[in-house]
Structures are given as C-alpha cells and as structure tokens.
Coordinates of C-alpha atoms and ligand atoms in Angstrom, one line a residue:
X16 CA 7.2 -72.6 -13.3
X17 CA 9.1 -73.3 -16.8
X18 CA 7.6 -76.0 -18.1
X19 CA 5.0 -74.8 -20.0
X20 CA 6.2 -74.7 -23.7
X21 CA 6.0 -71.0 -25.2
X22 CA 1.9 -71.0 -26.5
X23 CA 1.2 -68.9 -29.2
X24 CA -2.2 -68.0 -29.6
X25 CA -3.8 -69.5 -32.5
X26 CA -6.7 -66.5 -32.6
X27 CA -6.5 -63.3 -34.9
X28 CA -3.2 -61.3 -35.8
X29 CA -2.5 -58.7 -33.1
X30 CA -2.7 -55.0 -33.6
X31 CA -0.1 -53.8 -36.3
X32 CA 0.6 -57.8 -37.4
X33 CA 1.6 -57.7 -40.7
X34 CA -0.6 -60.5 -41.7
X35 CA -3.3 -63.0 -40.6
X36 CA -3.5 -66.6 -41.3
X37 CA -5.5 -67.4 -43.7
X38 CA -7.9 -70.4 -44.2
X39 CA -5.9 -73.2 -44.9
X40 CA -6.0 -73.6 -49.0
X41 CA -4.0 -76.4 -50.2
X42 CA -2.6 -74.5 -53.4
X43 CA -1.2 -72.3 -50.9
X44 CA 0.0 -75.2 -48.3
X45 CA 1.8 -76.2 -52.0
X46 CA 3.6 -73.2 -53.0
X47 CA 4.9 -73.0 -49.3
X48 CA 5.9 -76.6 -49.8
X49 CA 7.7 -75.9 -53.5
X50 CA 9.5 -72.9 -51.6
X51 CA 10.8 -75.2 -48.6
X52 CA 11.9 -78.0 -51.3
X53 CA 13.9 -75.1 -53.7
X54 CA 15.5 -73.9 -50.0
X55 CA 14.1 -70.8 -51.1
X56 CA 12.7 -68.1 -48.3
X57 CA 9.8 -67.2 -47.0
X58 CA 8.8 -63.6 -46.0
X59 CA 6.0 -62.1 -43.6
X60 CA 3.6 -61.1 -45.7
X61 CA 3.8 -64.9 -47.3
X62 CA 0.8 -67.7 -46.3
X63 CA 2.9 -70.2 -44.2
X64 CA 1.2 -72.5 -42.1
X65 CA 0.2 -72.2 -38.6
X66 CA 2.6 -74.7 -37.1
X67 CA 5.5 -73.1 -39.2
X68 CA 4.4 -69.3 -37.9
X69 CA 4.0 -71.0 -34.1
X70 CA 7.5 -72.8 -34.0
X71 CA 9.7 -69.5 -35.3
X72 CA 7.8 -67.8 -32.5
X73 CA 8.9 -70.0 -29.9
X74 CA 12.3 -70.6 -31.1
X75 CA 13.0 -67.0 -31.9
X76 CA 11.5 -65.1 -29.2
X77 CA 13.0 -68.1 -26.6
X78 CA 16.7 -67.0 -28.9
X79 CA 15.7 -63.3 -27.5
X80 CA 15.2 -64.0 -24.1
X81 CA 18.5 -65.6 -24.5
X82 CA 20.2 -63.0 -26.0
X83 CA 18.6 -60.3 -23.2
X84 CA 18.9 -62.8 -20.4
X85 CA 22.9 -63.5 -21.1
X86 CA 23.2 -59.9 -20.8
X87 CA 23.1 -61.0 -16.7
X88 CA 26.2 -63.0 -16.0
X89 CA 28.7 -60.9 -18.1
X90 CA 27.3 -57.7 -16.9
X91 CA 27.6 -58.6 -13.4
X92 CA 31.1 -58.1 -14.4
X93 CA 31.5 -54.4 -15.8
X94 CA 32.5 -52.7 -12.6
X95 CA 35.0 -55.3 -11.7
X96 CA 36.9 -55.5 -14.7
X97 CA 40.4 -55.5 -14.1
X98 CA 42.0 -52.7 -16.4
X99 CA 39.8 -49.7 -18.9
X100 CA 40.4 -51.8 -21.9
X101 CA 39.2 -55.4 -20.7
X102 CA 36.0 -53.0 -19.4
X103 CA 35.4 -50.8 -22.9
X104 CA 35.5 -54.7 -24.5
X105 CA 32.9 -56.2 -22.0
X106 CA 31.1 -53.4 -22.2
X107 CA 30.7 -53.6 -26.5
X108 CA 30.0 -57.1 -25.7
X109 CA 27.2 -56.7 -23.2
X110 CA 25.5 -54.1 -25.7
X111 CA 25.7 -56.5 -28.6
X112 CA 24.2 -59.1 -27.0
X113 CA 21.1 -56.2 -26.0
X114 CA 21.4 -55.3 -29.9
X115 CA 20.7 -58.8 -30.7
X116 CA 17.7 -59.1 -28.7
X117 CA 16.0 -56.6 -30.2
X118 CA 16.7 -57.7 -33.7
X119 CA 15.4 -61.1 -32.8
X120 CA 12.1 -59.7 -31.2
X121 CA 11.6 -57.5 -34.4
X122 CA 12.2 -60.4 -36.1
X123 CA 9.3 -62.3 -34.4
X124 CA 7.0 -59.5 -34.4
X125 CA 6.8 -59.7 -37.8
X126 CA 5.1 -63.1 -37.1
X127 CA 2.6 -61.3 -35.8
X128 CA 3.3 -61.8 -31.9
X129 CA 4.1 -58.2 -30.3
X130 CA 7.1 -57.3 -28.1
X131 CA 4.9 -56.9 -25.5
X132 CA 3.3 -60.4 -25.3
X133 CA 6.4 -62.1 -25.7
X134 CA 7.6 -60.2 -22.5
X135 CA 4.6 -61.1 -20.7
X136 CA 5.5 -64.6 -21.6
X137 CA 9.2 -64.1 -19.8
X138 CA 8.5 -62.2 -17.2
X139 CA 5.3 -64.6 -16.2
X140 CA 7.7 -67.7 -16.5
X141 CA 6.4 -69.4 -19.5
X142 CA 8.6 -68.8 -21.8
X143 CA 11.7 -70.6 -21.9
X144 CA 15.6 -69.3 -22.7
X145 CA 18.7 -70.8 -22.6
X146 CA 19.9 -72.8 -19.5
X147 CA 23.7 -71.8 -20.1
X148 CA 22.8 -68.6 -18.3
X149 CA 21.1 -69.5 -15.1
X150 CA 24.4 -70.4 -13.9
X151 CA 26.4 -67.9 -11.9
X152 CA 29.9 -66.0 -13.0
X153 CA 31.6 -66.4 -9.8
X154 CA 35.7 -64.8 -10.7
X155 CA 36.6 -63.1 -13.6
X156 CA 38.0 -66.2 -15.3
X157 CA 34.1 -66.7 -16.1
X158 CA 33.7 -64.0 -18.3
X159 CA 36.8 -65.0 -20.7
X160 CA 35.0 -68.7 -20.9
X161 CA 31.7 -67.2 -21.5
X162 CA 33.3 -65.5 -24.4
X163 CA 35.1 -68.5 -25.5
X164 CA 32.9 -71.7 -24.8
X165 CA 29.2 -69.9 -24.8
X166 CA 29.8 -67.6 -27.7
X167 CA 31.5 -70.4 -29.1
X168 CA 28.7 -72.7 -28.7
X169 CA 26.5 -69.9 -30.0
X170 CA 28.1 -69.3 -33.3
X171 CA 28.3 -73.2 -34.1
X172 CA 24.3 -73.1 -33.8
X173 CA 23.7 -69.9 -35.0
X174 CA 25.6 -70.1 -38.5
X175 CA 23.3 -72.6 -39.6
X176 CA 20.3 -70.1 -38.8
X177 CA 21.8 -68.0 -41.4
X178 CA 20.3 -69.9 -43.8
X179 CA 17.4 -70.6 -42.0
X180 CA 14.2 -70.7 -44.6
X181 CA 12.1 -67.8 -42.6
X182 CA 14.0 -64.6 -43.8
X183 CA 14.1 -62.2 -41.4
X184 CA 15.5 -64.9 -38.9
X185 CA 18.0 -65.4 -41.6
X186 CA 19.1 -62.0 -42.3
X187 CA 19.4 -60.8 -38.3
X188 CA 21.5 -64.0 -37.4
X189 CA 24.1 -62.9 -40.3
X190 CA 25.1 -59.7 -38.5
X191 CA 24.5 -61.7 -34.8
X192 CA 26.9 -64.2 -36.0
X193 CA 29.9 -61.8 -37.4
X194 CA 29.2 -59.7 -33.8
X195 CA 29.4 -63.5 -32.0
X196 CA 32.6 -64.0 -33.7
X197 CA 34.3 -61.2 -32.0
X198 CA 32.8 -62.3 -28.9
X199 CA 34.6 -65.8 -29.2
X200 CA 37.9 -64.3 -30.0
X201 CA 38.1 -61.6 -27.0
X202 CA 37.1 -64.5 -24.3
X203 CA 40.1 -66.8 -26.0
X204 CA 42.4 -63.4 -25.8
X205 CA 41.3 -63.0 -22.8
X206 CA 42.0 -66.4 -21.4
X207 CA 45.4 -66.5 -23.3
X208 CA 46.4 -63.4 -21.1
X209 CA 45.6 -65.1 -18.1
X210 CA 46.9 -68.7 -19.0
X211 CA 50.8 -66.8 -19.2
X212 CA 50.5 -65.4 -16.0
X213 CA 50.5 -66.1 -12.5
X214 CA 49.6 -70.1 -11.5
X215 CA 47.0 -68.7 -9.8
X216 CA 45.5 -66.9 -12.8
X217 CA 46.1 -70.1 -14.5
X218 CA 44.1 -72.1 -12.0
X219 CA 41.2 -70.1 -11.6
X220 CA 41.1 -70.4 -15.9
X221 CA 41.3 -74.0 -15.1
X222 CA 38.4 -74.0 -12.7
X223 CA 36.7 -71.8 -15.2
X224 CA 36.7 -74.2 -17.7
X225 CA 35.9 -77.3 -15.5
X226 CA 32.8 -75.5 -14.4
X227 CA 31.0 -74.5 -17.9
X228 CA 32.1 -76.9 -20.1
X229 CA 30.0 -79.5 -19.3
X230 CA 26.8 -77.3 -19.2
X231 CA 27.8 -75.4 -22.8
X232 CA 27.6 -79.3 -24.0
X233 CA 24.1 -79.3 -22.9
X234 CA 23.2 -75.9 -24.4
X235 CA 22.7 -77.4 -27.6
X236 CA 19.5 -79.1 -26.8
X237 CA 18.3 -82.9 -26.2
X238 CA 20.2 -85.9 -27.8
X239 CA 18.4 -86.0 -31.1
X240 CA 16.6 -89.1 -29.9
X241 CA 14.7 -87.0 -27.2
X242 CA 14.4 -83.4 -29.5
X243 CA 11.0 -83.4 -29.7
X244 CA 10.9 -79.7 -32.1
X245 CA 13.4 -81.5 -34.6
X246 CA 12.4 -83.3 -37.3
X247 CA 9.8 -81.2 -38.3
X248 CA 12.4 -77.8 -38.1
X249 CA 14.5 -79.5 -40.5
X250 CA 11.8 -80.3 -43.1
X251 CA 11.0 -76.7 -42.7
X252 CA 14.7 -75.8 -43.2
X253 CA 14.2 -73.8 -39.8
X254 CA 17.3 -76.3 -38.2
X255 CA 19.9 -77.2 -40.8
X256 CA 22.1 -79.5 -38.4
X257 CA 20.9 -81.5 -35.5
X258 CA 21.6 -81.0 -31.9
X259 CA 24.0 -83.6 -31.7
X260 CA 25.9 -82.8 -34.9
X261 CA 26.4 -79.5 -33.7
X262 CA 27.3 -80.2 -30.3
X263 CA 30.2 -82.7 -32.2
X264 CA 31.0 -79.9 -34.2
X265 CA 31.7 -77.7 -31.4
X266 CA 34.0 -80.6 -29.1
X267 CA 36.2 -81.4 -32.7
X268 CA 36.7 -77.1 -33.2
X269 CA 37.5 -76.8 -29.5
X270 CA 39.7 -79.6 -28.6
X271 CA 42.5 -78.3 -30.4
X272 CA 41.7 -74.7 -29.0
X273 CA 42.3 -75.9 -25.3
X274 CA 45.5 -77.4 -26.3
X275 CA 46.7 -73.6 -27.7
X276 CA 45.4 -72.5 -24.4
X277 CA 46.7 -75.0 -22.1
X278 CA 43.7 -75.7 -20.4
X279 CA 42.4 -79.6 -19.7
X280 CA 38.7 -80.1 -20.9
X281 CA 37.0 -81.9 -18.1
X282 CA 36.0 -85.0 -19.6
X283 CA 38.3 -88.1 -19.2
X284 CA 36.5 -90.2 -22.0
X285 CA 37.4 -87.4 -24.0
X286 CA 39.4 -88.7 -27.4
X287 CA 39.9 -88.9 -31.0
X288 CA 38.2 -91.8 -32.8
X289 CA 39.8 -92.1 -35.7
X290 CA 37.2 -94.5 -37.2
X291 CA 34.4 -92.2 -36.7
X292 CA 36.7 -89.0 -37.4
X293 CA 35.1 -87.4 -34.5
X294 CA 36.0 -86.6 -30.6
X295 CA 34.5 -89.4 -28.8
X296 CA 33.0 -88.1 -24.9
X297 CA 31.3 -88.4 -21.8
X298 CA 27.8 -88.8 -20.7
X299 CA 26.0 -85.2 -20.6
X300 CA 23.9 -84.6 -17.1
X301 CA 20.5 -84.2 -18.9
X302 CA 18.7 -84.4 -15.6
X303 CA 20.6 -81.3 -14.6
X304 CA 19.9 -80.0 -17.7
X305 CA 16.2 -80.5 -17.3
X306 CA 16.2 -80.0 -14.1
X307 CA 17.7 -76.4 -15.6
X308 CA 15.0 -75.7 -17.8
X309 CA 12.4 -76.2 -15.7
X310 CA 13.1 -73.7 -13.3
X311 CA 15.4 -75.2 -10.8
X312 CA 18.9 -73.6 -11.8
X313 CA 21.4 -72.2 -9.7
X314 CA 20.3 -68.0 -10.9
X315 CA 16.4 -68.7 -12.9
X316 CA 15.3 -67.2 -10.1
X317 CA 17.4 -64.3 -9.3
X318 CA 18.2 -63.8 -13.4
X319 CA 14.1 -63.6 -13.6
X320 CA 13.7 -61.3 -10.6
X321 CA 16.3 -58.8 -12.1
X322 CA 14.3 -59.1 -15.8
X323 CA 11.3 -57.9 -13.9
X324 CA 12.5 -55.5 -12.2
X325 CA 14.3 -54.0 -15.3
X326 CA 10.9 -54.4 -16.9
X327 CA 9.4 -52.4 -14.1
X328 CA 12.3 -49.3 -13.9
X329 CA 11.8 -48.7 -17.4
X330 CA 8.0 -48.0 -17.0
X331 CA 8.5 -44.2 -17.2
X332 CA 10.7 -44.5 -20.0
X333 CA 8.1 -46.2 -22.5
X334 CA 5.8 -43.7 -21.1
X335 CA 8.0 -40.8 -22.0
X336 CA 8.7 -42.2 -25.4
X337 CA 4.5 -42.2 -26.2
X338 CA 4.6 -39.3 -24.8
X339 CA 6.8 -37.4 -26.9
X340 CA 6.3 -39.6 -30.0
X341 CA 2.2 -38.3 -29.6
X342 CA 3.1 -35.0 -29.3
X343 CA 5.6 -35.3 -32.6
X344 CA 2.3 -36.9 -34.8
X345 CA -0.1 -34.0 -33.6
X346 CA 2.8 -31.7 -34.4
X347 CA 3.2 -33.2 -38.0
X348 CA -0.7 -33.4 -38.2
X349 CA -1.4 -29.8 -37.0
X350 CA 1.7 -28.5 -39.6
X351 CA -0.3 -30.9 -42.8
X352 CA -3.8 -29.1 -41.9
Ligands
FAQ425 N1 18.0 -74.2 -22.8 O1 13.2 -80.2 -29.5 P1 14.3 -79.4 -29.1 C1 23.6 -67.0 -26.9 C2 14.2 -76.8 -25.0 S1 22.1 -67.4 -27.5 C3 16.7 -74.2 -22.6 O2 15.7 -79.9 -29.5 P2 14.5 -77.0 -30.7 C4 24.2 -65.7 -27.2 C5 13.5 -76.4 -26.4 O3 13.2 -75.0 -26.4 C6 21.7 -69.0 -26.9 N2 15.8 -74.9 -23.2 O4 14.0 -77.9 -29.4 C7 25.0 -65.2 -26.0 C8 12.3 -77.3 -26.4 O5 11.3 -76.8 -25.5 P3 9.9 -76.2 -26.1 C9 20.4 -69.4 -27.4 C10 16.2 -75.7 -24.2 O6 13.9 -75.7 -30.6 C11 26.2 -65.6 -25.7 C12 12.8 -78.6 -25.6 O7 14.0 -78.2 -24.9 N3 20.4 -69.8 -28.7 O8 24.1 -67.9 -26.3 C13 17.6 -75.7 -24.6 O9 14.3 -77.8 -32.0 C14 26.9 -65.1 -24.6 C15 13.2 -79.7 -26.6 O10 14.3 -79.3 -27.5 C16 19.3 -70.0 -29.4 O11 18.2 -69.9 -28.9 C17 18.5 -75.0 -23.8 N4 19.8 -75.0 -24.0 O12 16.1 -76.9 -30.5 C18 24.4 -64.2 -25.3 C19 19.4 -70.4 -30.8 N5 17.8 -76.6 -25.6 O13 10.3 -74.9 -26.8 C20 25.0 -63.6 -24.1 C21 18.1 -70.7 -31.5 C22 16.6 -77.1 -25.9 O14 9.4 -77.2 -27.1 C23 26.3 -64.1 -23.8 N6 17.5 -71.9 -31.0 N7 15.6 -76.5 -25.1 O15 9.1 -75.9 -24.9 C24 17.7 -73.1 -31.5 O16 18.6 -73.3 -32.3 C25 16.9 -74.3 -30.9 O17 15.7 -73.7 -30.4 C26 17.6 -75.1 -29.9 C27 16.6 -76.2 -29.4 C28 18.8 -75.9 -30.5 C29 18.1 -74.3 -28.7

C-alpha cells in the first residue's frame, strides 16, 4: 500500500503554481548548474530542472507528512499528562510540530504541487513519511524519549537542510530546527525528572529507551550503499551529509547524553573506536525498517485511519473558510465599484 514512491506529475503547473517548466534549454540547465557549484540558492520562480523540482516534492511533502503524522503518538498523550506544566509543554510541542507542517507544505507548493494533491497522495497511501512514527507510545516514559531521541534524530538531519540549495526549504527548516531544539531539551528534562525518582520511574525510562532506540537509528534512511535518492541530492546540494554520517553523528552526540541520564543504550557492540574516532555499533534491522515503510508497522494503519478521518471532520471547516473568504472579495469588490 506504501510502496509506491511519491509521483509527481510531470504535466502542466497546477492552478496558482508559480511557474511552469520550461523546455529544457541548456544555457538555462548551465546557470542552474553555476548556482549549485557557487552553493548558491535557488528560488521558485528560477528554471530548475524537472528531476530537481520532482525530488524536493517528494522529500519535502514526505518531511510534512512527517511533521503532521508525528503529531499522533505525542498527542495521544495530552490528557494523560501527569501535572498542568508537563501538559502546557506537550501541548506547545504538539502545535509546533502542526506549525511545521504547514511551512513544509507551503514550501512545496511553491514547487508547483498544491496542498491538496499532496494530501491526496497521504491519505490514498502513496506517499510515504517517516517510519519512527508508526510505532506506538505505550507509558509516559515514551513521550520524554520521543523528545529526546526523535527530535534529537531530527535536528541532526534537519540542520543540514538549513543550508539546503532550494530556498524556501532552507529558510522554513531554520525556524523548525531552533523549535526542534527546545523539543530535544524538554524530553531530556523530562527524562532527567524521572531518572531521580522512583526505580520504577527509572525502569519504565529504561524500557523507553530500549524500545526506540534502535528504530530512531533507522530513521535516518538506508545505509548509503542502498540510498537510492543520494548521490544525486548531494550534487544538488539538497542532502549535505549522508545517511550514515548522520546517523554516526547522532550515536557520538548521544552516547555521552545517556551517561548524564543514567540510562544503558541497548546495543552491546556499542563502543568507542578510537582509531576511527567514532562510536562503533550494532547491526540495524533494515528488514523491519522496510518492512516499516511499506505499510506493515505496528500504527500505519491506525496513524493513517486517524489522518483520514481528521481530513474528513475538517470538511465543513474549509467549507466555511471559502465561504466567508467569498463573501469578503465580493464585499471588497462591491465597496471598489
Ligand atoms: N521513513 O534514497 P534514500 C521529525 C525512504 S521529521 C520512511 O536515502 P532520501 C519531526 C526514502 O523516502 C522526520 N521512509 O532517500 C518530529 C526513499 O523512498 P522514495 C522526517 C524512508 O530522500 C519529531 C527510500 O527510503 N524528516 O521527526 C525513511 O535521499 C517528533 C530510499 O531512501 C524528514 O523527512 C524513513 N525514516 O533520504 C515530528 C527530513 N528513510 O521517496 C513529531 C527530510 C528513507 O524514493 C515528533 N528528509 N526513506 O520512495 C530527508 O532528509 C531524506 O528524505 C531522508 C531519506 C534522509 C529521510
């Protein structure tokens, strides 16, 4: 049901695009070139090529359903929170992570792709997001590790975006990333509240952390070797750092971060290699991972179902807006005549 990669069509520009592509004209295919060489940045209304335009669609409307998505498994968690302020905090969070969908999709749209094809494209199963949040938040310990480990994961691949060559991709993920940041550090507060209290509270961080670390690993993408989008994102300056880099970027940063905490990371061929000045680790489950992605996760189902059926609540509410934003234009129109 999730296999299909996230097609674009190559016809026209949609209604209220920005631009269309034009016939391909190799003293334009050269200035786009001389910009991606001088890591300079291109805008909307630039020529870019197809296969350029089609790959920051994929990868930034799949980032949205992310971002909208992820909304799910902390939310879940709202009315349980256990005291006003740990509820006002997850709260801010949820609604940042909403705010950064809708930066990302306006971000796209400017591609030329509307809002409401690349919802079709969720909602119908084509179109992919990440596999960190088809799994389920099952005690309250979860939501501290989302915070720390996914946010965490998320910053370490998003700060590279901010210098991504396409510029509104670059400019959203500058304010994403500071809100991400905040994220992080309230999940590790969080944690650090529970790791000095009861040993019960301390196992259930434990068991926390034994559960999502292995799948935050994976949320980074294929080994380089089997990243089939790579090479080409980094010519374009759409990638800056590899899946695998990052993912060793993120075990060096938060080794020393489960030793503040007190918490065991659950991999036992986890250690320093001081040759290689890196964490050496484990095998990552990509068959689970795959297996993930293409549909068969613990929550794609149910984290789809409720998607749809937010969709589908909110019918009378885009109505409504028309509605009233009509009536305002034949106002304005009827107070010009
Ligand atoms: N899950 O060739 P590559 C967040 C797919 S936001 C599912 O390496 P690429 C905030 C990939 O799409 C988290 N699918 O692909 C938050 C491709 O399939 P396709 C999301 C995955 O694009 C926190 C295929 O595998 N962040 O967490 C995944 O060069 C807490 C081959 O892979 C972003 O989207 C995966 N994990 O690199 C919210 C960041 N990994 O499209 C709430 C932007 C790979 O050809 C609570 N995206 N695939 O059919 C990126 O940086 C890149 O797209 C990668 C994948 C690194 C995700």
């Amino acid at each position: 049901m999730y296999t299909q990669s996230f097609n674009v069509p190559d016809g026209d520009a949609q209604p209220g695009a920005p631009l269309k592509a034009v016939p391909h004209d190799t003293s334009l295919q050269a200035h786009f070139d001389a910009v991606i060489d001088a890591d300079g940045k291109i805008e909307p209304r630039d020529w870019m090529p197809d296969a350029y335009r089609k790959t920051l669609v994929r990868q930034i409307s799949q980032h949205a359903h992310s971002e909208i998505v992820g909304m799910l498994p902390e939310g879940n968690w709202i009315s349980r929170a256990p005291s006003l302020k740990r509820k006002a905090i997850l709260v801010a969070k949820v609604q940042d992570e909403g705010g950064h969908g809708l930066y990302l999709y306006s971000a796209a749209e400017t591609l030329g792709t509307s809002r409401d094809q690349m919802f079709d494209a969720l909602h119908s199963g084509k179109a992919k997001y990440s596999s960190i949040f088809n799994y389920p938040t099952l005690t309250w310990a979860d939501v501290g590790v989302v915070g720390w480990l996914v946010d965490g994961a998320a910053i370490m691949n998003q700060i590279p975006l901010c210098r991504c060559s396409f510029g509104p991709y670059a400019r959203a993920m500058i304010r994403v990333c500071k809100e991400e940041s905040f994220h992080q550090r309230q999940g590790f507060e969080s944690l650090m509240t529970m790791m000095q209290g009861t040993a019960e509270q301390k196992a259930m961080v434990q068991d926390a952390v034994n559960r999502w670390w292995w799948k935050c690993l994976a949320m980074f993408g294929p080994p380089d070797a089997d990243s089939p989008n790579s090479v080409q994102g980094m010519r374009w300056g759409i990638k800056r750092i590899s899946n695998d880099d990052l993912r060793q970027k993120f075990i060096d940063a938060t080794v020393p971060q489960a030793e503040v905490l007190g918490v065991t990371l659950p991999d036992p061929e986890l250690k320093w290699n001081e040759e290689r000045g890196h964490h050496d680790h484990g095998q990552i489950d990509w068959d689970e991972f795959w297996a993930v992605v293409n549909g068969d996760g613990p929550c794609n189902k149910e984290r789809l179902a409720t998607r749809v059926k937010a969709w589908n609540d909110g019918a009378w509410v885009r109505e409504a807006a028309l509605a009233h934003a009509r009536k305002q234009q034949e106002r304005a129109m009827k107070e010009a005549a």
